Amino acid sequence: MSRLIVVSNRVSPPGPEGAPSQGGLAMAMSAALREYSGMWFGWSGQSTPAYDGKLSTQRANGVTYATMDLEEQDIEEYYNGYANRTLWPLFHYRIDLTQYERSYGQGYERVNARFADMLTPLIEPGDLIWVQDYHLIPLGRELRMRGLKNAMGFFLHIPWPARELVLTLPRHRQLVEALFHYDVIGFHTEEWKNAFLSYILQDAGGMAMSDGRATAFGRTVLPKAFPIGIDAKGFAAMKQSAEARESYDRMIDSKGGRRMLLGVDRLDYSKGIDERLLAYERLLNESPELKRQIFLLQISTFTRSEVEAYQDMIARLDAMSGRINGLHAEMDWIPIRNVHRMHGRDELAGIYRAADVALVTPLRDGMNLVAKEFVAAQDESDPGVLVLSRFAGAAAQMRDALIVNPFSQEDVADAIRRALAMPVEERRRRWRALMEGVERDDVVAWRDSFVASLEEAHVGGKTRRARIAAARGDG
Ligand code: GDG
């Protein structure tokens, strides 16, 4: 079997006890690499005063973790800058928060070239290279420029936005052109893929071919939807761990017979947390009989705290939950438990299991793994209800959730009322259908379908090139 080389912005080597680190992409990639004795390459998360070509490697569970440090200026311009102040907001339709700075774009190109310099000597012929996410779009082009002929795929974990938004990005053409150096470009959904194709057809003068491939900039690539899943088996096992049982018992105890609504998010403006709190407040105003019967546990863990938009959001969220609590709380009841602490994954599984309703209401989200984790953590006999935004990629697969428009407070409040009143037979029926999908379309299925497409596209491409060359009589 070929080696699989995964490249992502951050690499998460296993913790001290051999346990994989936390986070959606980290969990997915550890699970995806397990059977490939492959390598995971990327930034260590640390800074260095000056580049010295140093690579740190560590081997665990058959996977080699190779990391490099970045200089402060590169972290600022590439990571905090182009990745998190330009591409992330723009691709999540927050053009109002998008910052276009030339220095960010230069830092982005510089770090991608640096990644390519460090990675190229580690690659052997026959290795499959799989680049993850918006931080590393130009990496494929950089690797090709250094002579690599390997099969190379790219996966975008966030939405691809409407072409009108892409057009606001200075040098958008160069960014998109860079993607055509890969053999396959993966998206979570058909919707994101079609948005990409719409740019290719209307703005890049490209063509869609009948076999699914697209041609532009003199190159051909396969854009395709590969919906990511969770490690469903691992999650089901984790639900039974001592830590998960303990946090479940603690939650049941502290619920005191009330019904629990749950939100779990990285603290990010794309997740619709403000809008969710306002919808919940509306529910309390419209249905005062529910007061004391319910509460909302909102877990929002800090990320990207160097970026101003996130600092603003923390302040806004804390003020909002404080205001709602002040207005509605009683001496022995608080409507919102606003928690920023990071929980262990086992602990989180116990919390999901104790919840009656999950509120997964992002304004825009590539997929959303929390929705899938919540489903996997439920008890078959008494499952909770998933309220899911139409604008999460997950909504395309999880049709048995209560699908809502997160921009409408009324819509979300109605869905919460409906979830709370849902008879157990309907909850079971919906949960079974959702669980079937979570188990079938898991992270291993995601990896296998991507890798299979990559191998096929690369071999197919080679064969085609050979045929064309033969027809021309030059080889
Ligand atoms: C990007 C895309 C796409 C959260 N709080 C804690 C904690 N988490 C974990 C969750 C989940 C992960 O973080 C969040 O994953 P999401 O998929 O919801 O969102 P992003 O981080 O924005 O991920 C997204 C994903 O990439 C994969 O392609 O689905 O659309 O935006 O796994 O459980 N984990 C722990 N403690 C916490 O307190 N341990």
Coordinates of C-alpha atoms and ligand atoms in Angstrom, one line a residue:
M1 CA 0.0 0.0 0.0
S2 CA 1.3 3.5 -0.8
R3 CA 2.2 5.8 2.1
L4 CA -0.4 8.5 2.8
I5 CA 1.1 11.9 3.5
V6 CA -1.3 14.2 5.2
V7 CA -0.4 17.9 5.4
S8 CA -2.3 20.4 7.5
N9 CA -1.7 23.7 9.1
R10 CA -1.4 22.3 12.6
V11 CA -0.4 18.8 13.5
S12 CA -1.6 17.1 16.6
P13 CA 0.8 14.4 17.8
P14 CA -0.8 12.0 20.3
G15 CA -0.8 13.2 24.0
P16 CA 1.5 11.8 26.6
E17 CA -0.6 8.7 27.2
G18 CA -0.8 7.9 23.5
A19 CA -4.3 9.5 23.3
P20 CA -4.9 11.6 20.2
S21 CA -5.3 15.4 20.7
Q22 CA -8.6 17.2 20.8
G23 CA -10.5 18.9 17.9
G24 CA -12.5 18.0 14.9
L25 CA -9.8 17.9 12.2
A26 CA -7.3 16.3 14.6
M27 CA -9.7 13.5 15.5
A28 CA -10.6 12.9 11.9
M29 CA -7.0 12.8 10.7
S30 CA -5.7 10.5 13.5
A31 CA -8.4 8.1 12.6
A32 CA -7.8 8.5 8.9
L33 CA -4.1 7.8 9.1
R34 CA -4.2 4.9 11.5
E35 CA -4.2 2.1 8.8
Y36 CA -1.8 3.8 6.4
S37 CA 1.5 3.9 8.4
G38 CA 1.7 7.3 6.9
M39 CA 3.0 10.7 7.8
W40 CA 1.3 13.8 9.1
F41 CA 3.2 17.0 8.3
G42 CA 2.6 20.6 9.4
W43 CA 3.2 23.5 11.8
S44 CA 4.0 22.6 15.4
G45 CA 2.1 25.6 16.7
Q46 CA 5.4 27.0 18.1
S47 CA 7.4 30.0 17.0
T48 CA 11.1 30.2 16.2
P49 CA 13.3 33.3 16.1
A50 CA 14.8 32.3 12.8
Y51 CA 14.4 29.3 10.4
D52 CA 17.0 26.7 10.9
G53 CA 15.5 23.9 8.7
K54 CA 14.8 21.9 11.8
L55 CA 12.1 19.2 11.6
S56 CA 10.8 17.5 14.8
T57 CA 9.6 13.9 14.2
Q58 CA 7.8 11.6 16.5
R59 CA 6.3 8.1 15.8
A60 CA 3.2 6.7 17.4
N61 CA 0.7 4.0 16.4
G62 CA 2.5 3.6 13.1
V63 CA 2.2 7.2 12.1
T64 CA 5.1 9.6 11.8
Y65 CA 4.3 13.1 13.0
A66 CA 6.7 15.7 11.4
T67 CA 6.4 19.3 12.5
M68 CA 8.2 22.6 11.9
D69 CA 8.1 25.9 13.8
L70 CA 7.2 29.2 12.2
E71 CA 8.7 32.7 12.6
E72 CA 6.5 35.3 14.4
Q73 CA 6.0 37.4 11.3
D74 CA 4.9 34.4 9.3
I75 CA 2.4 33.3 12.1
E76 CA 1.0 36.8 12.1
E77 CA 0.7 37.2 8.3
Y78 CA -0.1 33.7 7.2
Y79 CA -2.1 32.3 10.1
N80 CA -3.7 35.2 12.0
G81 CA -3.6 37.2 8.8
Y82 CA -4.5 35.6 5.5
A83 CA -6.0 32.4 6.9
N84 CA -8.0 33.8 9.8
R85 CA -8.7 37.5 8.9
T86 CA -9.1 37.0 5.1
L87 CA -10.1 33.6 3.9
W88 CA -12.1 32.3 7.0
P89 CA -14.5 35.3 7.2
L90 CA -14.8 35.6 3.4
F91 CA -15.6 31.9 2.9
H92 CA -18.2 32.1 5.7
Y93 CA -19.9 35.0 4.0
R94 CA -18.6 37.6 6.5
I95 CA -17.4 40.1 4.0
D96 CA -17.8 42.8 6.7
L97 CA -15.1 41.1 8.8
T98 CA -12.8 40.3 5.9
Q99 CA -9.4 42.1 5.9
Y100 CA -7.5 42.4 2.6
E101 CA -3.9 43.2 3.3
R102 CA -1.1 42.6 0.8
S103 CA 1.3 41.6 3.6
Y104 CA -1.1 38.8 4.6
G105 CA -1.1 37.4 1.0
Q106 CA 2.7 37.6 0.9
G107 CA 3.0 35.8 4.2
Y108 CA 0.6 33.1 3.0
E109 CA 2.7 32.5 -0.2
R110 CA 5.9 32.5 1.8
V111 CA 4.8 30.0 4.4
N112 CA 3.3 27.7 1.7
A113 CA 6.7 27.8 -0.1
R114 CA 8.4 27.1 3.3
F115 CA 6.2 24.1 3.8
A116 CA 7.1 22.8 0.3
D117 CA 10.8 23.3 1.0
M118 CA 10.6 21.2 4.2
L119 CA 8.2 18.6 2.8
T120 CA 9.8 17.8 -0.6
P121 CA 12.8 15.9 0.6
L122 CA 10.5 13.6 2.7
I123 CA 8.4 12.5 -0.2
E124 CA 9.1 9.2 -1.9
P125 CA 7.7 8.2 -5.4
G126 CA 4.4 6.5 -5.0
D127 CA 3.4 8.5 -1.9
L128 CA -0.1 9.9 -1.9
I129 CA -0.1 13.5 -0.8
W130 CA -3.3 14.8 0.8
V131 CA -3.3 18.6 1.7
Q132 CA -5.9 19.8 4.2
D133 CA -7.8 23.1 4.2
Y134 CA -7.7 26.7 3.2
H135 CA -4.3 27.5 4.9
L136 CA -2.5 25.5 2.2
I137 CA -4.2 26.1 -1.1
P138 CA -0.9 27.0 -2.9
L139 CA 1.0 24.1 -1.5
G140 CA 0.2 21.8 -4.4
R141 CA 1.6 24.3 -6.9
E142 CA 4.7 24.8 -4.8
L143 CA 5.3 21.0 -4.6
R144 CA 4.9 20.6 -8.4
M145 CA 7.3 23.5 -8.9
R146 CA 9.8 21.4 -6.9
G147 CA 9.4 18.5 -9.3
L148 CA 6.9 16.2 -7.4
K149 CA 4.8 14.1 -9.7
N150 CA 3.0 12.2 -7.0
A151 CA -0.8 11.9 -6.7
M152 CA -1.9 15.1 -4.9
G153 CA -5.3 15.9 -3.5
F154 CA -6.7 18.9 -1.6
F155 CA -9.7 18.9 0.8
L156 CA -11.5 22.1 1.8
H157 CA -13.0 21.8 5.3
I158 CA -14.9 25.1 5.1
P159 CA -17.6 26.2 2.6
W160 CA -16.7 27.4 -0.9
P161 CA -18.5 30.7 -1.2
A162 CA -20.6 32.2 -3.9
R163 CA -18.5 33.6 -6.8
E164 CA -19.6 37.2 -6.0
L165 CA -17.7 36.8 -2.7
V166 CA -14.6 35.2 -4.3
L167 CA -14.4 38.1 -6.7
T168 CA -13.8 40.5 -3.8
L169 CA -10.5 38.8 -3.0
P170 CA -7.5 40.5 -4.6
R171 CA -5.7 37.9 -6.7
H172 CA -8.6 35.5 -6.5
R173 CA -7.6 34.1 -9.9
Q174 CA -4.1 33.1 -8.6
L175 CA -5.7 31.4 -5.6
V176 CA -8.1 29.4 -7.7
E177 CA -5.5 28.6 -10.3
A178 CA -3.3 27.1 -7.6
L179 CA -6.0 24.5 -6.9
F180 CA -5.6 23.2 -10.4
H181 CA -2.2 21.7 -9.6
Y182 CA -3.9 19.0 -7.5
D183 CA -5.5 15.9 -9.0
V184 CA -8.6 16.0 -6.8
I185 CA -10.3 18.9 -4.9
G186 CA -12.6 17.7 -2.2
F187 CA -15.6 19.6 -0.7
H188 CA -18.0 18.5 2.0
T189 CA -21.2 19.0 -0.1
E190 CA -22.5 19.3 -3.7
E191 CA -23.5 22.8 -2.8
W192 CA -19.9 23.9 -2.1
K193 CA -18.6 22.1 -5.1
N194 CA -21.2 23.7 -7.4
A195 CA -20.3 27.2 -6.0
F196 CA -16.7 26.4 -7.0
L197 CA -17.7 25.2 -10.5
S198 CA -19.8 28.4 -10.9
Y199 CA -16.6 30.5 -10.5
I200 CA -14.7 28.2 -12.9
L201 CA -17.3 28.4 -15.6
Q202 CA -18.2 32.1 -15.3
D203 CA -15.0 33.7 -14.1
A204 CA -12.1 31.5 -15.1
G205 CA -13.3 30.6 -18.6
G206 CA -13.3 26.9 -17.6
M207 CA -15.3 23.9 -18.6
A208 CA -17.1 21.1 -16.8
M209 CA -16.6 17.7 -18.4
S210 CA -19.1 14.9 -18.6
D211 CA -16.9 12.7 -16.4
G212 CA -17.1 15.2 -13.5
R213 CA -13.7 16.8 -14.1
A214 CA -13.2 20.5 -14.7
T215 CA -10.7 22.2 -17.0
A216 CA -9.3 25.7 -16.6
F217 CA -5.9 27.5 -16.7
G218 CA -4.8 24.7 -19.1
R219 CA -5.2 22.0 -16.5
T220 CA -7.7 19.4 -15.5
V221 CA -8.8 18.5 -12.0
L222 CA -11.6 16.4 -10.4
P223 CA -13.8 18.5 -8.0
K224 CA -15.9 16.2 -5.9
A225 CA -18.0 16.1 -2.8
F226 CA -16.7 13.9 0.1
P227 CA -18.8 14.5 3.2
I228 CA -16.6 14.0 6.3
G229 CA -17.8 11.8 9.2
I230 CA -16.7 11.1 12.7
D231 CA -14.9 8.0 14.1
A232 CA -18.3 6.6 15.0
K233 CA -17.1 3.3 16.4
G234 CA -14.4 5.1 18.5
F235 CA -17.1 7.5 19.7
A236 CA -19.5 4.8 20.7
A237 CA -16.7 3.1 22.7
M238 CA -15.8 6.3 24.4
K239 CA -19.4 6.9 25.5
Q240 CA -18.8 3.8 27.8
S241 CA -15.6 5.1 29.3
A242 CA -15.4 5.9 33.1
E243 CA -15.0 9.6 32.4
A244 CA -18.0 9.8 30.0
R245 CA -20.1 7.9 32.6
E246 CA -19.0 10.2 35.3
S247 CA -19.8 13.4 33.4
Y248 CA -23.1 12.0 32.3
D249 CA -24.0 11.2 36.0
R250 CA -22.9 14.7 37.0
M251 CA -25.0 16.3 34.3
I252 CA -28.1 14.2 35.1
D253 CA -27.7 15.2 38.8
S254 CA -27.3 18.9 38.1
K255 CA -30.2 18.9 35.6
G256 CA -32.5 18.4 38.7
G257 CA -35.3 17.0 36.5
R258 CA -35.1 19.9 34.0
R259 CA -34.6 19.5 30.2
M260 CA -31.3 20.5 28.9
L261 CA -30.6 22.3 25.6
L262 CA -27.0 22.1 24.5
G263 CA -24.7 24.1 22.3
V264 CA -21.0 23.0 21.8
D265 CA -18.9 25.2 19.5
R266 CA -15.5 26.7 19.0
L267 CA -16.2 30.3 19.9
D268 CA -16.6 31.6 16.3
Y269 CA -18.9 34.0 14.6
S270 CA -19.8 31.5 12.0
K271 CA -21.4 29.2 14.6
G272 CA -24.4 31.5 15.1
I273 CA -24.1 31.6 18.9
D274 CA -25.4 35.1 19.3
E275 CA -28.4 34.4 17.2
R276 CA -29.0 31.2 19.1
L277 CA -29.0 33.0 22.5
L278 CA -31.5 35.6 21.1
A279 CA -33.7 32.8 19.7
Y280 CA -33.6 31.2 23.2
E281 CA -34.5 34.5 24.8
R282 CA -37.4 34.8 22.4
L283 CA -38.6 31.4 23.5
L284 CA -38.5 32.4 27.2
N285 CA -40.5 35.5 26.4
E286 CA -43.1 33.7 24.2
S287 CA -43.4 30.5 26.4
P288 CA -42.9 31.6 30.0
E289 CA -44.3 28.2 31.1
L290 CA -41.0 26.7 29.9
K291 CA -39.0 28.8 32.4
R292 CA -37.6 26.6 35.2
Q293 CA -38.4 23.5 33.1
I294 CA -35.4 24.0 30.8
F295 CA -32.0 25.5 30.6
L296 CA -29.3 26.1 28.0
L297 CA -25.8 24.8 28.5
Q298 CA -23.6 26.7 26.0
I299 CA -20.0 25.5 25.8
S300 CA -18.0 27.8 23.6
T301 CA -14.2 27.2 23.7
F302 CA -11.7 29.9 22.9
T303 CA -9.8 29.8 19.6
R304 CA -7.8 32.3 17.6
S305 CA -7.7 34.8 20.4
E306 CA -5.1 36.8 18.6
V307 CA -7.7 38.0 16.1
E308 CA -9.8 41.0 17.1
A309 CA -13.1 39.6 15.7
Y310 CA -12.8 36.8 18.3
Q311 CA -12.0 39.1 21.2
D312 CA -15.1 41.2 20.3
M313 CA -17.2 38.1 20.1
I314 CA -16.2 36.8 23.6
A315 CA -17.1 40.2 25.1
R316 CA -20.4 40.3 23.2
L317 CA -21.4 36.7 24.1
D318 CA -20.6 37.2 27.8
A319 CA -22.5 40.4 27.9
M320 CA -25.5 38.9 26.1
S321 CA -25.7 35.8 28.3
G322 CA -25.3 38.0 31.4
R323 CA -28.1 40.2 30.2
I324 CA -30.5 37.3 29.5
N325 CA -29.6 35.7 32.8
G326 CA -30.1 38.9 34.7
L327 CA -33.5 39.5 33.2
H328 CA -34.9 36.0 33.4
A329 CA -33.1 34.2 36.3
E330 CA -34.7 33.3 39.6
M331 CA -33.1 32.7 42.9
D332 CA -32.9 29.0 42.2
W333 CA -32.8 28.9 38.3
I334 CA -30.5 30.2 35.7
P335 CA -31.5 30.1 32.1
I336 CA -28.1 30.0 30.5
R337 CA -24.9 28.2 31.7
N338 CA -22.2 30.0 29.7
V339 CA -19.1 27.9 29.8
H340 CA -15.7 28.5 28.0
R341 CA -13.7 25.7 29.6
M342 CA -12.4 23.0 27.2
H343 CA -13.6 19.6 28.1
G344 CA -12.0 16.2 27.5
R345 CA -13.6 14.2 24.7
D346 CA -14.9 11.5 27.0
E347 CA -16.4 14.2 29.3
L348 CA -18.0 15.8 26.2
A349 CA -19.5 12.5 25.2
G350 CA -21.2 12.2 28.6
I351 CA -22.5 15.8 28.3
Y352 CA -24.0 15.1 24.8
R353 CA -25.6 12.0 26.1
A354 CA -27.3 13.9 29.0
A355 CA -28.7 16.6 26.6
D356 CA -32.4 16.6 25.5
V357 CA -32.0 18.9 22.6
A358 CA -28.8 19.9 20.7
L359 CA -28.8 23.3 19.1
V360 CA -26.4 23.2 16.1
T361 CA -27.3 26.5 14.4
P362 CA -24.3 27.8 12.5
L363 CA -24.9 30.7 10.0
R364 CA -22.5 28.9 7.6
D365 CA -20.4 25.7 8.3
G366 CA -18.5 23.4 6.0
M367 CA -19.9 20.3 7.7
N368 CA -20.2 20.5 11.5
L369 CA -19.0 17.4 13.4
V370 CA -20.8 18.4 16.7
A371 CA -24.1 17.4 15.1
K372 CA -22.7 13.9 14.3
E373 CA -21.1 13.5 17.7
F374 CA -24.3 14.4 19.5
V375 CA -26.2 11.7 17.5
A376 CA -23.5 9.1 18.2
A377 CA -23.7 9.8 21.9
Q378 CA -27.4 9.3 22.4
D379 CA -29.1 6.4 24.2
E380 CA -31.2 4.3 21.7
S381 CA -34.2 4.0 24.1
D382 CA -34.4 7.8 24.9
P383 CA -32.5 9.8 22.3
G384 CA -32.3 13.6 22.3
V385 CA -33.4 15.7 19.4
L386 CA -31.0 17.5 16.9
V387 CA -32.0 21.0 15.8
L388 CA -29.7 21.7 12.8
S389 CA -29.1 24.8 10.7
R390 CA -29.9 24.5 7.0
F391 CA -26.6 26.3 6.4
A392 CA -24.4 23.6 7.9
G393 CA -23.0 21.1 5.4
A394 CA -24.3 18.4 7.7
A395 CA -27.9 19.4 6.8
A396 CA -27.5 17.9 3.4
Q397 CA -27.1 14.4 5.0
M398 CA -29.0 14.7 8.3
R399 CA -32.5 15.2 6.9
D400 CA -34.1 13.6 10.0
A401 CA -32.9 16.5 12.2
L402 CA -35.3 19.4 12.8
I403 CA -33.8 21.7 10.1
V404 CA -34.0 25.4 10.9
N405 CA -33.1 28.8 9.5
P406 CA -30.7 30.2 12.2
F407 CA -31.3 33.8 11.0
S408 CA -35.0 33.5 12.1
Q409 CA -35.4 33.6 15.9
E410 CA -39.0 32.5 15.4
D411 CA -38.0 29.5 13.4
V412 CA -35.4 28.3 16.0
A413 CA -37.8 29.0 18.9
D414 CA -40.5 26.9 17.2
A415 CA -38.1 24.1 16.6
I416 CA -37.1 24.0 20.2
R417 CA -40.7 23.9 21.3
R418 CA -41.3 21.1 18.8
A419 CA -38.2 19.1 20.0
L420 CA -39.3 19.5 23.7
A421 CA -42.8 18.2 22.8
M422 CA -41.7 15.3 20.5
P423 CA -43.0 11.9 21.5
V424 CA -40.4 9.3 22.2
E425 CA -41.4 7.1 19.2
E426 CA -40.7 10.0 16.8
R427 CA -37.4 10.7 18.6
R428 CA -36.4 7.1 18.2
R429 CA -37.4 7.0 14.6
R430 CA -35.5 10.1 13.7
W431 CA -32.5 9.1 15.8
R432 CA -32.2 5.7 14.1
A433 CA -32.2 7.2 10.7
L434 CA -29.6 9.8 11.7
M435 CA -27.4 7.2 13.4
E436 CA -27.5 4.9 10.4
G437 CA -25.9 7.7 8.4
V438 CA -23.4 8.6 11.0
E439 CA -22.2 5.0 11.2
R440 CA -22.2 4.5 7.4
D441 CA -20.6 7.7 6.4
D442 CA -17.9 7.7 9.0
V443 CA -14.3 9.1 8.8
V444 CA -12.9 5.9 7.4
A445 CA -15.5 6.0 4.6
W446 CA -14.5 9.6 4.0
R447 CA -10.8 8.8 3.8
D448 CA -11.3 5.7 1.6
S449 CA -13.5 7.4 -0.9
F450 CA -11.1 10.4 -1.2
V451 CA -8.0 8.2 -1.5
A452 CA -9.7 6.0 -4.1
S453 CA -10.7 9.0 -6.2
L454 CA -7.2 10.4 -5.8
E455 CA -5.5 7.2 -7.0
E456 CA -7.9 6.9 -9.9
A457 CA -7.7 10.5 -11.0
H458 CA -3.9 10.4 -10.9
V459 CA -3.5 7.1 -12.8
G460 CA -6.3 8.1 -15.2
G461 CA -4.6 11.4 -15.8
K462 CA -1.2 9.7 -16.5
T463 CA -2.8 7.3 -18.9
R464 CA -4.6 10.1 -20.7
R465 CA -1.4 12.1 -20.9
A466 CA 0.4 9.1 -22.3
R467 CA -2.3 8.5 -24.9
I468 CA -2.2 12.1 -26.0
A469 CA 1.6 12.0 -26.2
A470 CA 1.4 8.7 -28.2
A471 CA -1.1 10.2 -30.6
R472 CA 1.2 13.1 -31.1
G473 CA 4.0 10.6 -31.7
D474 CA 6.2 12.1 -29.1
G475 CA 6.4 9.3 -26.5
Ligands
GDG1 C1 -13.9 22.7 10.6 C2 -15.1 23.2 9.8 C3 -16.0 20.9 9.6 C4 -15.6 21.6 20.7 N1 -15.5 21.9 22.0 C5 -14.8 21.0 22.6 C6 -14.3 20.1 21.7 N2 -14.9 20.5 20.5 C7 -14.7 19.7 19.3 C8 -16.0 19.1 18.8 C9 -15.8 18.8 17.4 C10 -14.8 20.0 17.0 O1 -14.3 20.5 18.2 C11 -15.5 21.0 16.2 O2 -15.7 20.6 15.0 P1 -16.8 21.3 14.0 O3 -16.9 20.4 12.8 O4 -18.1 21.5 14.7 O5 -16.2 22.7 13.6 P2 -14.7 23.4 13.2 O6 -13.8 23.3 14.3 O7 -15.1 24.7 12.8 O8 -14.2 22.5 12.0 C12 -16.3 22.3 10.0 C13 -14.7 20.4 10.3 O9 -13.6 21.4 10.1 C14 -14.2 19.1 9.8 O10 -14.1 19.1 8.4 O11 -17.0 20.0 10.1 O12 -17.4 22.7 9.2 O13 -15.5 24.5 10.2 O14 -15.1 17.6 17.2 O15 -16.2 17.9 19.6 N3 -13.6 19.0 21.9 C15 -13.2 18.9 23.2 N4 -13.5 19.7 24.2 C16 -14.3 20.8 24.0 O16 -14.7 21.5 24.9 N5 -12.4 17.8 23.5

